[in-house]
């Protein structure tokens, strides 16, 4: 079109370009002004308001002033913008009308006509005024006239198109002002022109773009047009806008390619589909790649050419905009999209060509960026560039593989041909990089030239990339590049270098649990280790791979076979072991003990069945599977005892091992499991527990620094323990999947055995599970034979047959036929023999094993029980009936002197220890066949009854009452009760008043028996009695044995009544009833009932002329505060010891309450004078004294304080007497001797009329 | 549509990963694993922003010659990575976003299952079907 015809070659170095302004008129004048003008114009910015709502911009204007020529004006249809004159200025200095009319006007008209012909409206006429000239020509018209004339002639309605510039070369304020006005005008007009012309251009451009669907439309043409706009923006330093133009072109092109891919092909695009013949990469060092531009202009550019050119322009603009990192990012996108577009457009590309192009381009971009940034900037923006580095590395690797530079042998002829072709496509190096030593072109050429050079370049790039990735924390990417490098090393047959990278990568994948990469890397590592001859590592990796479910069966079998091959090869060198961790080979799933509680006695057989899950794909013959066992003798270990054994039964004896965690999460996986143990610390002296806790035995493994630990795969951590105790199982075929392996062992030493390690050996290979966790233990115990005898019920009752259980724990002793237990009987205990006795034999785990009968032979003092035969570590259990004879019955007859006291005492005792049965011990000594020592067993029998007696009086008649209390839980039947006088005096008769012969006595209840005591002659002072009653359990009808009756012996003393005390209360004289508050008379009469008796012979007795008297003290006490005793309430009287001797005492008492009041108590004591010679008897006396007081207290629980006081003084008197002062003493009478005939009597008291106060006390 | 979809736990091990075609599985595993670098980078950059303003969609992690890798991270730091064929230019950012949202919803359903143990591999058939549907489309 127009382009080739253009008279001026397009000015392309846009940076040096400025908008063109033509100058017509006085050239000399302009030349003089030009320096100032070109300097002043860009000084101040001007706001550029723009169409289409684009944001206004401040812009510094510069112009290229050229002489006006008609050729400069663009012809119709010319799209060139760069050469477009935006403004035309006519300069004149004319101040003379004549001159104006003669020449200037014509010139101006001509100029105007030319402009009009080209429809250019952007013009300006500048009239320069010069004072100097004016002075010279005084006759001239006023200066305005010229300007006015011009305005009049040319500026039709556009008076602002003519400006005056006064004295431009002077330095005056007027000049300055004039300049400013002129410059502003100039700028405004320039911008107006821009807006108008660019707007028009854009409109045209848009119109052109809209035609893109038309058949003849060409992208290249359009490209040139829009680029023109970009150039202008760039010229105006509007890089942002310029970039937008290129981006629009980019997007348009991309869209076409996409549409093409979708089947909507444009004709012009087919041109870009021509085969790629040149792949010399991006050129970014020149602002504009003219060669490429020409190709585009000529519509000869290939896709790569167009893309390269486009990107080079974008790059230039981005660098102007100080956005180098965007260049890097866009470059990567560009390269990717170019590759994609070529694929999409199905452009034929020679193999490797694109790789070359990409490689060169990456390096070019990187070098370009490096060229405009300093080191620090680059270092802090690695994240943006590293992608390019990686891409370049990848491409170089691809080229290396393509050209046979990676193989061990070097390239073959085919490879070389390919290399030559590739190098040919690069063409010659561009002149601008020819002098650069490290230019991408040179690098590529060199890298492809030889194997060594390639290696150098590839390693350089790889290391640089890895380093960069590492430095910005992209570890995974770094490892991935490292893996490529490892692959390269493997190809180069230098596995030692590859290993490091593979290990690194593997560690990373393991740590994050990526199964597939792990498998793949391991496979590579296996090959590497094989080459390196790291047998152990190789075998271990192989075992891991053989168990890897991500591999195919063939691969797994291959690796498994590798292991087996090795194992079979090495059989000739015995003793050499290779220890490998077991988890990849097989996994311990569960363990089962038989017996299930994992406790076995010495000599017993323990079997351990383990379930091993073989991970191998094929059956593997294992020569031996062994469990290392750690033995410890733990003293005082409760676990070992038989009791523990019988009490603790584990559910089923199966211990399940936790499933080996899958390779994720890795953090848990890399740590060994905790090995926790109980810990007890006992004090050495008394074996009591001091401290207890849990200790972790593999702390050293857990607290190790993670970083320092070598690779997870290195089996250095597996140490083979060499224990003395090993459970072994030989020649086992492990099928894939679950296998059961049975170990049997005979328990030897007692102690605790902990399973520590599990090893499986295949030839010299030992697969070791270093720690069996959770902890598995079994115990071996030994036990001494023992005999236990214990009652079946809580307690044994005396007198009736009771069952006793014999338990023989055989322990290590085997009970043979004929072994017997020899019981040396206690006299009072019978062993009742039955016709048949049966014993049950249990195993130690309490399982019943058999039933046997046994015999009992009783001969005199020895009872022999022949035991049934029983094996060791069994229990023999049988029951026997025993009967404790009450032969030595409750030794109760030795009652203390006063019968009453005795009974009361037991009563209080009983209260203290409520319902406590009296017990008797029977010791049985048993000779056991396993021991030379006798076992002594104490059996405790309780007497079910408690008996008390009491003496009752009615005047002189006497009765004996027996109370039998049943303390046991059983009910009894009582029969044949009898009371006999053991003294056997004939004149004494005991008459039973009991009607029933048989009586039931229930648990915790009492039965009373009463006898009347009759005598014909004077009774003896003491009476010895024995009470006996037959008893049998109420529940049993008939008993096989006759039972002994229950007996109770006691003594009754001083039972004969000596005194009768009678009290009477009379109302005051003349009154019918006693009345509260008024005095009544109390008359107490004490009558002696018998003559002198044996019992009277004590200190109080005085004799004078066959006439005996004794001293008595009486006391009237009212415990219930019903009475106020007025006057003397007690007194001593001398009583003649003769029958019917009577003493009467009168007293005044006052009733305090109304109603039926019981009489106040009248008490009688023996009044003993001081006896000088009774010091020897002091103890006994004082005992009696104290006791009497305690009796008082028991009787008078509610004594008022006055009586306590009085008694207290009395007591203190007696205690003083005890200290040596002669004082009389009081002695209470035994209960039988004084009969109170008025006890229980009441007197009726009526309330007093004057009684106003009514006291109510509520207690 | 997508050629590979992966759900990656907070600890960076895969909870779920599936790709088509299956022959390239290994390649995709490597690719997804490597992309975690960029995820980490983006997450730590995002970490400074307020939590409620945080955009879960991380955008394009990095392009390769043949594939584009997109990322998404939930508030509990579970990552979704989607690999899309580069030639599939029809796929816009918005569509990728909506796919991720769908994936997130489905993942939430999986987490709501009381029988699912958080941290275990996802074996839910519903989730699998959803992933399949995202992979078949267009492709």
Coordinates of C-alpha atoms in Angstrom, one line a residue, chain A residues 537-1031:
Chain A
X537 CA 20.2 -50.5 51.4
X538 CA 19.3 -52.1 48.2
X539 CA 17.7 -55.1 49.9
X540 CA 15.8 -52.9 52.2
X541 CA 14.5 -50.7 49.4
X542 CA 13.7 -53.9 47.5
X543 CA 11.7 -55.2 50.4
X544 CA 9.9 -51.9 50.6
X545 CA 9.1 -52.1 47.0
X546 CA 8.2 -55.7 47.0
X547 CA 5.5 -54.8 49.6
X548 CA 4.4 -51.7 47.8
X549 CA 0.9 -52.0 46.6
X550 CA 1.4 -49.2 44.1
X551 CA 3.6 -51.4 42.0
X552 CA 2.4 -54.0 39.6
X553 CA 2.6 -57.6 40.6
X554 CA 5.5 -58.2 38.2
X555 CA 7.5 -55.4 39.6
X556 CA 6.8 -56.5 43.2
X557 CA 7.8 -60.1 42.3
X558 CA 10.9 -58.8 40.7
X559 CA 12.0 -57.0 43.8
X560 CA 11.0 -59.9 46.0
X561 CA 13.0 -62.2 43.8
X562 CA 16.0 -59.9 44.1
X563 CA 15.9 -60.4 47.8
X564 CA 15.4 -64.2 47.5
X565 CA 18.2 -64.4 45.0
X566 CA 20.6 -62.6 47.3
X567 CA 19.5 -64.8 50.2
X568 CA 20.2 -68.0 48.2
X569 CA 23.6 -66.7 46.9
X570 CA 25.0 -65.9 50.2
X571 CA 24.4 -69.2 51.9
X572 CA 28.0 -70.2 51.5
X573 CA 29.3 -67.6 53.8
X574 CA 27.7 -68.4 57.2
X575 CA 27.8 -66.0 60.1
X576 CA 27.3 -62.9 58.0
X577 CA 24.0 -61.4 58.8
X578 CA 22.2 -58.6 57.1
X579 CA 19.7 -57.0 59.4
X580 CA 16.7 -55.4 57.9
X581 CA 13.6 -53.9 59.5
X582 CA 10.7 -56.2 59.4
X583 CA 7.8 -53.9 58.7
X584 CA 8.2 -53.9 55.0
X585 CA 8.6 -57.7 54.9
X586 CA 5.8 -58.7 57.2
X587 CA 3.7 -57.2 59.9
X588 CA 2.9 -58.6 63.3
X589 CA -0.9 -58.4 63.5
X590 CA -1.8 -60.3 66.6
X591 CA -0.6 -62.6 69.2
X592 CA -2.4 -65.2 71.2
X593 CA -1.3 -67.0 74.3
X594 CA -2.4 -70.4 75.5
X595 CA -3.1 -70.4 78.4
X596 CA -4.9 -67.2 77.6
X597 CA -3.8 -65.4 80.7
X598 CA -0.2 -65.8 79.8
X599 CA 0.7 -67.2 83.1
X600 CA 2.1 -70.7 83.3
X601 CA 3.7 -72.7 86.1
X602 CA 7.2 -74.0 86.0
X603 CA 7.3 -76.9 83.7
X604 CA 4.1 -76.0 82.1
X605 CA 3.8 -75.6 78.4
X606 CA 3.1 -72.2 76.9
X607 CA 2.2 -71.7 73.3
X608 CA 2.3 -68.4 71.5
X609 CA 0.6 -68.0 68.3
X610 CA 1.4 -65.0 66.2
X611 CA -0.3 -63.8 63.1
X612 CA 2.2 -62.4 60.6
X613 CA 0.9 -60.6 57.6
X614 CA 3.4 -61.2 54.9
X615 CA 3.8 -58.3 52.6
X616 CA 5.7 -60.2 49.9
X617 CA 3.9 -61.0 46.7
X618 CA 5.1 -64.6 46.6
X619 CA 5.4 -67.2 49.3
X620 CA 8.7 -66.9 51.1
X621 CA 10.4 -69.7 52.9
X622 CA 11.7 -68.5 56.2
X623 CA 14.3 -70.6 57.8
X624 CA 13.5 -69.4 61.3
X625 CA 11.3 -67.1 63.1
X626 CA 12.4 -66.2 66.5
X627 CA 11.1 -64.1 69.3
X628 CA 13.7 -62.7 71.6
X629 CA 12.5 -62.7 75.1
X630 CA 13.7 -60.6 78.0
X631 CA 13.7 -62.4 81.3
X632 CA 13.5 -60.7 84.6
X633 CA 13.1 -62.1 88.0
X634 CA 10.8 -59.7 89.8
X635 CA 10.4 -60.4 93.4
X636 CA 7.1 -59.8 95.1
X637 CA 5.5 -59.9 91.8
X638 CA 1.9 -60.4 92.4
X639 CA 1.3 -61.6 88.9
X640 CA 3.1 -64.7 89.7
X641 CA 0.9 -65.9 92.5
X642 CA -1.8 -68.4 92.1
X643 CA -4.3 -66.0 93.5
X644 CA -3.7 -63.6 90.8
X645 CA -4.0 -66.3 88.4
X646 CA -7.4 -67.3 89.5
X647 CA -8.7 -63.8 89.9
X648 CA -7.5 -62.3 86.7
X649 CA -8.7 -64.0 83.6
X650 CA -7.9 -62.1 80.4
X651 CA -10.8 -62.1 78.0
X652 CA -9.3 -64.3 75.4
X653 CA -5.5 -63.9 75.5
X654 CA -5.4 -62.2 72.1
X655 CA -3.2 -59.2 71.8
X656 CA -3.8 -57.1 68.7
X657 CA -1.1 -54.9 67.4
X658 CA -2.0 -51.6 66.0
X659 CA -2.1 -51.4 62.3
X660 CA 1.2 -50.1 61.0
X661 CA 0.2 -46.6 60.0
X662 CA 0.0 -45.9 56.4
X663 CA 2.7 -43.6 55.1
X664 CA 0.7 -40.7 56.3
X665 CA 0.8 -38.6 58.3
X666 CA 4.4 -38.8 58.2
X667 CA 5.2 -37.1 61.4
X668 CA 3.8 -40.0 63.4
X669 CA 5.3 -42.5 61.2
X670 CA 8.9 -41.4 61.6
X671 CA 8.8 -41.7 65.4
X672 CA 9.0 -45.0 67.1
X673 CA 6.2 -46.1 69.3
X674 CA 6.4 -45.3 72.9
X675 CA 7.5 -48.2 75.1
X676 CA 5.9 -47.7 78.4
X677 CA 6.4 -49.8 81.5
X678 CA 5.0 -49.7 84.9
X679 CA 7.5 -49.0 87.6
X680 CA 7.2 -49.7 91.3
X681 CA 9.7 -48.7 93.9
X682 CA 9.4 -50.4 97.3
X683 CA 11.1 -49.4 100.5
X684 CA 13.8 -52.0 101.3
X685 CA 12.8 -52.3 104.9
X686 CA 9.1 -53.2 104.9
X687 CA 8.5 -53.7 101.3
X688 CA 5.8 -51.1 101.2
X689 CA 5.2 -49.2 98.0
X690 CA 7.1 -45.9 97.9
X691 CA 6.6 -44.7 94.5
X692 CA 4.9 -45.9 91.4
X693 CA 4.9 -44.5 87.9
X694 CA 5.3 -45.1 84.2
X695 CA 8.6 -45.0 82.5
X696 CA 9.4 -44.8 78.9
X697 CA 12.2 -47.1 77.9
X698 CA 13.0 -45.6 74.5
X699 CA 13.2 -42.0 75.4
X700 CA 16.5 -41.7 73.7
X701 CA 14.8 -42.6 70.4
X702 CA 12.0 -40.2 70.9
X703 CA 13.9 -37.2 72.0
X704 CA 16.5 -37.4 69.3
X705 CA 16.7 -34.4 67.1
X706 CA 14.7 -35.0 64.0
X707 CA 17.1 -33.3 61.6
X708 CA 20.1 -35.2 62.7
X709 CA 18.5 -38.5 62.1
X710 CA 19.7 -40.1 59.0
X711 CA 17.4 -41.2 56.3
X712 CA 14.4 -43.1 57.4
X713 CA 15.4 -45.9 55.2
X714 CA 18.7 -46.5 56.6
X715 CA 18.4 -49.6 58.8
X716 CA 21.1 -48.5 61.2
X717 CA 18.6 -48.2 64.0
X718 CA 17.8 -51.8 64.0
X719 CA 20.0 -53.6 66.5
X720 CA 19.8 -57.3 66.9
X721 CA 19.3 -58.2 70.5
X722 CA 21.0 -61.3 71.7
X723 CA 18.9 -62.7 74.5
X724 CA 19.4 -66.0 76.2
X725 CA 15.7 -66.7 75.9
X726 CA 14.4 -67.2 72.4
X727 CA 11.2 -68.7 71.2
X728 CA 11.9 -70.3 67.8
X729 CA 10.0 -71.7 65.0
X730 CA 11.9 -73.2 62.1
X731 CA 11.2 -73.6 58.4
X732 CA 8.1 -71.6 57.9
X733 CA 6.5 -70.9 54.6
X734 CA 5.1 -67.4 54.7
X735 CA 2.3 -67.1 52.2
X736 CA 1.3 -63.6 51.1
X737 CA -1.2 -62.3 53.6
X738 CA -1.9 -63.7 57.0
X739 CA 0.1 -66.5 58.4
X740 CA -0.1 -68.1 61.8
X741 CA 3.1 -69.2 63.4
X742 CA 3.0 -71.2 66.6
X743 CA 5.7 -71.2 69.2
X744 CA 5.8 -73.6 72.0
X745 CA 7.9 -73.4 75.0
X746 CA 8.2 -75.1 78.3
X747 CA 8.4 -72.8 81.2
X748 CA 11.6 -73.1 83.2
X749 CA 12.6 -70.4 85.5
X750 CA 10.0 -68.5 87.3
X751 CA 9.8 -64.8 86.4
X752 CA 8.5 -62.4 83.9
X753 CA 9.3 -62.8 80.2
X754 CA 8.9 -59.8 77.9
X755 CA 8.7 -60.3 74.2
X756 CA 11.2 -57.9 72.7
X757 CA 12.1 -58.6 69.2
X758 CA 10.8 -60.6 66.4
X759 CA 13.2 -61.9 63.7
X760 CA 12.6 -63.8 60.6
X761 CA 15.7 -65.1 58.8
X762 CA 15.9 -65.8 55.2
X763 CA 19.4 -67.0 54.5
X764 CA 21.7 -64.3 55.8
X765 CA 18.9 -61.8 55.8
X766 CA 17.4 -61.1 59.1
X767 CA 14.2 -59.2 59.1
X768 CA 13.9 -57.7 62.6
X769 CA 11.0 -56.1 64.3
X770 CA 13.0 -54.2 66.9
X771 CA 10.3 -53.6 69.4
X772 CA 7.2 -55.6 70.1
X773 CA 4.7 -53.0 71.2
X774 CA 2.4 -52.9 73.0
X775 CA 4.4 -54.8 75.6
X776 CA 3.7 -58.5 75.6
X777 CA 4.7 -60.5 78.6
X778 CA 4.1 -63.9 80.0
X779 CA 4.9 -65.1 83.5
X780 CA 6.2 -68.3 84.8
X781 CA 5.6 -69.0 88.4
X782 CA 6.4 -71.7 90.9
X783 CA 4.3 -72.4 93.8
X784 CA 4.8 -74.2 97.1
X785 CA 2.1 -76.7 98.0
X786 CA -0.4 -75.2 100.5
X787 CA -3.3 -76.2 102.6
X788 CA -6.1 -73.8 103.4
X789 CA -8.8 -74.6 105.8
X790 CA -11.6 -72.2 106.1
X791 CA -15.2 -72.2 107.3
X792 CA -17.9 -72.0 104.6
X793 CA -20.0 -69.6 106.6
X794 CA -18.8 -66.4 108.1
X795 CA -18.2 -68.0 111.6
X796 CA -18.4 -71.4 113.1
X797 CA -20.9 -72.0 115.8
X798 CA -20.0 -74.2 118.7
X799 CA -22.2 -77.1 119.6
X800 CA -23.6 -78.0 116.2
X801 CA -22.0 -79.6 113.2
X802 CA -20.3 -77.0 110.9
X803 CA -18.8 -77.3 107.4
X804 CA -15.2 -76.5 106.9
X805 CA -13.6 -76.3 103.4
X806 CA -10.2 -77.8 102.9
X807 CA -8.3 -76.6 99.9
X808 CA -5.0 -78.2 98.9
X809 CA -3.0 -76.2 96.4
X810 CA -0.7 -78.8 95.1
X811 CA 1.9 -76.4 93.6
X812 CA 4.9 -78.2 92.4
X813 CA 4.0 -81.3 94.4
X814 CA 2.2 -84.1 92.8
X815 CA -0.3 -85.8 95.1
X816 CA 0.0 -89.5 94.9
X817 CA -2.4 -92.1 95.9
X818 CA -1.9 -92.8 99.5
X819 CA -0.9 -89.3 100.5
X820 CA -2.9 -88.2 103.4
X821 CA -3.4 -85.4 105.7
X822 CA -2.9 -86.3 109.4
X823 CA -5.0 -84.2 111.7
X824 CA -4.2 -84.4 115.4
X825 CA -7.5 -83.5 116.9
X826 CA -8.1 -81.1 119.5
X827 CA -10.1 -82.8 122.3
X828 CA -13.1 -80.6 122.0
X829 CA -13.5 -80.8 118.3
X830 CA -14.9 -83.7 116.5
X831 CA -14.5 -84.4 112.8
X832 CA -17.6 -86.0 111.7
X833 CA -17.1 -88.7 109.2
X834 CA -19.6 -89.5 106.5
X835 CA -19.9 -92.6 104.6
X836 CA -18.7 -91.0 101.5
X837 CA -16.6 -87.9 101.0
X838 CA -16.1 -86.3 97.6
X839 CA -13.3 -84.0 96.6
X840 CA -13.2 -81.9 93.5
X841 CA -9.9 -81.4 91.7
X842 CA -9.4 -78.1 89.8
X843 CA -6.6 -77.0 87.6
X844 CA -4.8 -73.9 88.6
X845 CA -6.9 -71.8 86.3
X846 CA -10.0 -72.9 88.2
X847 CA -11.2 -75.3 85.6
X848 CA -12.7 -78.4 87.1
X849 CA -10.7 -81.4 86.0
X850 CA -12.1 -84.3 88.0
X851 CA -14.1 -85.5 90.9
X852 CA -12.8 -88.1 93.3
X853 CA -13.9 -89.7 96.5
X854 CA -11.6 -90.0 99.5
X855 CA -11.6 -91.7 102.8
X856 CA -11.3 -90.4 106.4
X857 CA -10.1 -92.6 109.1
X858 CA -10.4 -91.5 112.6
X859 CA -8.4 -93.2 115.3
X860 CA -8.2 -91.7 118.7
X861 CA -6.3 -88.6 118.5
X862 CA -5.5 -88.7 114.9
X863 CA -7.8 -88.3 111.9
X864 CA -6.3 -89.3 108.6
X865 CA -7.7 -87.9 105.4
X866 CA -6.3 -89.8 102.4
X867 CA -6.1 -87.4 99.5
X868 CA -7.1 -88.3 96.0
X869 CA -4.3 -88.3 93.5
X870 CA -3.8 -85.0 91.8
X871 CA -1.2 -83.6 89.4
X872 CA 1.0 -80.7 90.2
X873 CA -0.4 -77.2 90.0
X874 CA -3.9 -78.3 90.8
X875 CA -6.4 -77.6 93.6
X876 CA -8.1 -80.3 95.7
X877 CA -11.1 -79.0 97.4
X878 CA -13.4 -80.8 99.8
X879 CA -15.6 -80.1 102.8
X880 CA -15.7 -81.7 106.2
X881 CA -18.2 -81.4 109.1
X882 CA -16.7 -80.5 112.4
X883 CA -18.3 -80.2 115.8
X884 CA -17.0 -78.2 118.6
X885 CA -18.0 -79.7 121.9
X886 CA -19.1 -77.4 124.7
X887 CA -17.1 -79.6 127.0
X888 CA -15.5 -76.7 128.7
X889 CA -18.6 -74.6 128.7
X890 CA -18.6 -70.9 129.2
X891 CA -16.7 -70.6 132.3
X892 CA -19.2 -68.4 134.0
X893 CA -19.9 -70.1 137.2
X894 CA -17.1 -68.4 139.0
X895 CA -19.3 -65.5 139.6
X896 CA -18.1 -62.9 141.9
X897 CA -19.4 -62.5 145.4
X898 CA -22.5 -60.5 145.0
X899 CA -24.6 -62.3 142.3
X900 CA -26.4 -59.1 141.4
X901 CA -23.2 -57.3 140.7
X902 CA -22.0 -60.0 138.5
X903 CA -25.0 -60.1 136.3
X904 CA -25.1 -56.4 136.0
X905 CA -21.6 -56.2 135.0
X906 CA -22.0 -58.6 132.1
X907 CA -25.0 -56.6 131.1
X908 CA -22.9 -53.5 130.8
X909 CA -20.2 -55.4 129.0
X910 CA -22.8 -56.7 126.6
X911 CA -23.9 -53.2 125.9
X912 CA -20.4 -52.2 125.1
X913 CA -19.6 -55.0 122.7
X914 CA -23.1 -55.5 121.3
X915 CA -24.0 -59.0 120.4
X916 CA -20.5 -60.3 120.4
X917 CA -20.4 -64.0 120.8
X918 CA -18.0 -65.6 123.0
X919 CA -15.6 -67.6 121.0
X920 CA -13.3 -70.6 121.6
X921 CA -10.3 -71.5 119.5
X922 CA -9.5 -75.0 118.5
X923 CA -6.1 -75.5 117.1
X924 CA -5.6 -78.4 114.8
X925 CA -2.2 -79.5 113.8
X926 CA -2.1 -81.1 110.3
X927 CA 0.8 -83.1 108.9
X928 CA 1.0 -82.7 105.2
X929 CA 2.7 -85.2 103.0
X930 CA 4.9 -82.5 101.3
X931 CA 6.3 -81.1 104.4
X932 CA 8.0 -82.3 107.5
X933 CA 6.5 -79.5 109.4
X934 CA 3.0 -79.5 110.7
X935 CA 0.6 -76.9 109.7
X936 CA -1.4 -75.6 112.7
X937 CA -4.8 -74.3 111.9
X938 CA -6.9 -72.4 114.3
X939 CA -10.6 -72.7 114.0
X940 CA -12.7 -70.2 115.9
X941 CA -16.0 -71.3 117.2
X942 CA -18.6 -69.0 118.6
X943 CA -21.0 -69.9 121.3
X944 CA -24.4 -69.0 120.1
X945 CA -25.9 -68.1 123.5
X946 CA -25.4 -65.8 126.3
X947 CA -26.9 -66.5 129.6
X948 CA -27.6 -64.3 132.6
X949 CA -29.3 -65.1 135.9
X950 CA -31.0 -63.0 138.6
X951 CA -32.4 -63.5 142.0
X952 CA -36.0 -62.4 142.6
X953 CA -37.5 -62.0 146.0
X954 CA -41.1 -61.7 147.3
X955 CA -40.8 -61.2 151.0
X956 CA -38.9 -64.2 152.1
X957 CA -39.7 -66.3 149.1
X958 CA -36.9 -66.5 146.5
X959 CA -36.9 -67.1 142.8
X960 CA -34.1 -67.7 140.3
X961 CA -34.5 -66.4 136.8
X962 CA -32.3 -67.5 133.9
X963 CA -32.2 -65.5 130.6
X964 CA -30.9 -67.2 127.5
X965 CA -30.1 -64.9 124.7
X966 CA -29.5 -66.2 121.1
X967 CA -26.7 -64.1 119.5
X968 CA -26.4 -66.2 116.4
X969 CA -28.2 -65.9 113.1
X970 CA -29.7 -69.3 113.5
X971 CA -32.9 -70.3 115.2
X972 CA -32.7 -72.9 117.8
X973 CA -34.9 -75.3 119.5
X974 CA -34.4 -75.5 123.3
X975 CA -35.5 -78.5 125.3
X976 CA -35.0 -80.2 128.6
X977 CA -34.1 -77.2 130.6
X978 CA -32.9 -77.9 134.1
X979 CA -31.4 -76.2 137.1
X980 CA -29.7 -78.1 139.7
X981 CA -27.9 -77.3 142.9
X982 CA -24.5 -78.6 142.6
X983 CA -24.0 -78.3 146.3
X984 CA -26.6 -81.0 146.6
X985 CA -28.0 -79.9 150.0
X986 CA -31.1 -82.0 150.6
X987 CA -33.1 -79.3 152.3
X988 CA -33.0 -77.1 149.3
X989 CA -35.5 -77.5 146.6
X990 CA -35.7 -75.9 143.1
X991 CA -39.2 -75.9 141.8
X992 CA -39.4 -75.1 138.0
X993 CA -42.1 -72.7 137.1
X994 CA -41.6 -73.4 133.4
X995 CA -44.5 -74.9 131.6
X996 CA -43.1 -75.7 128.1
X997 CA -40.7 -78.5 127.6
X998 CA -39.6 -77.4 124.1
X999 CA -39.1 -73.8 123.1
X1000 CA -38.0 -72.0 120.0
X1001 CA -35.5 -69.3 120.4
X1002 CA -35.1 -67.1 117.4
X1003 CA -32.1 -65.3 116.3
X1004 CA -31.3 -62.3 118.5
X1005 CA -34.1 -63.1 120.9
X1006 CA -34.2 -64.2 124.5
X1007 CA -36.0 -66.9 126.5
X1008 CA -36.5 -66.8 130.3
X1009 CA -36.7 -69.6 132.8
X1010 CA -37.7 -69.3 136.4
X1011 CA -37.3 -71.6 139.4
X1012 CA -38.6 -71.0 143.0
X1013 CA -36.1 -71.6 145.7
X1014 CA -37.5 -73.5 148.7
X1015 CA -35.7 -74.6 151.7
X1016 CA -36.7 -76.4 154.8
X1017 CA -33.8 -75.5 157.1
X1018 CA -31.8 -72.4 157.3
X1019 CA -30.4 -71.9 153.9
X1020 CA -26.7 -71.9 153.2
X1021 CA -25.2 -68.4 152.6
X1022 CA -24.2 -69.4 149.0
X1023 CA -25.8 -71.6 146.5
X1024 CA -24.1 -73.2 143.5
X1025 CA -26.3 -73.8 140.5
X1026 CA -26.0 -75.3 137.1
X1027 CA -28.4 -74.5 134.3
X1028 CA -28.4 -76.8 131.3
X1029 CA -30.6 -76.8 128.3
X1030 CA -30.5 -79.0 125.2
X1031 CA -30.4 -77.2 121.8

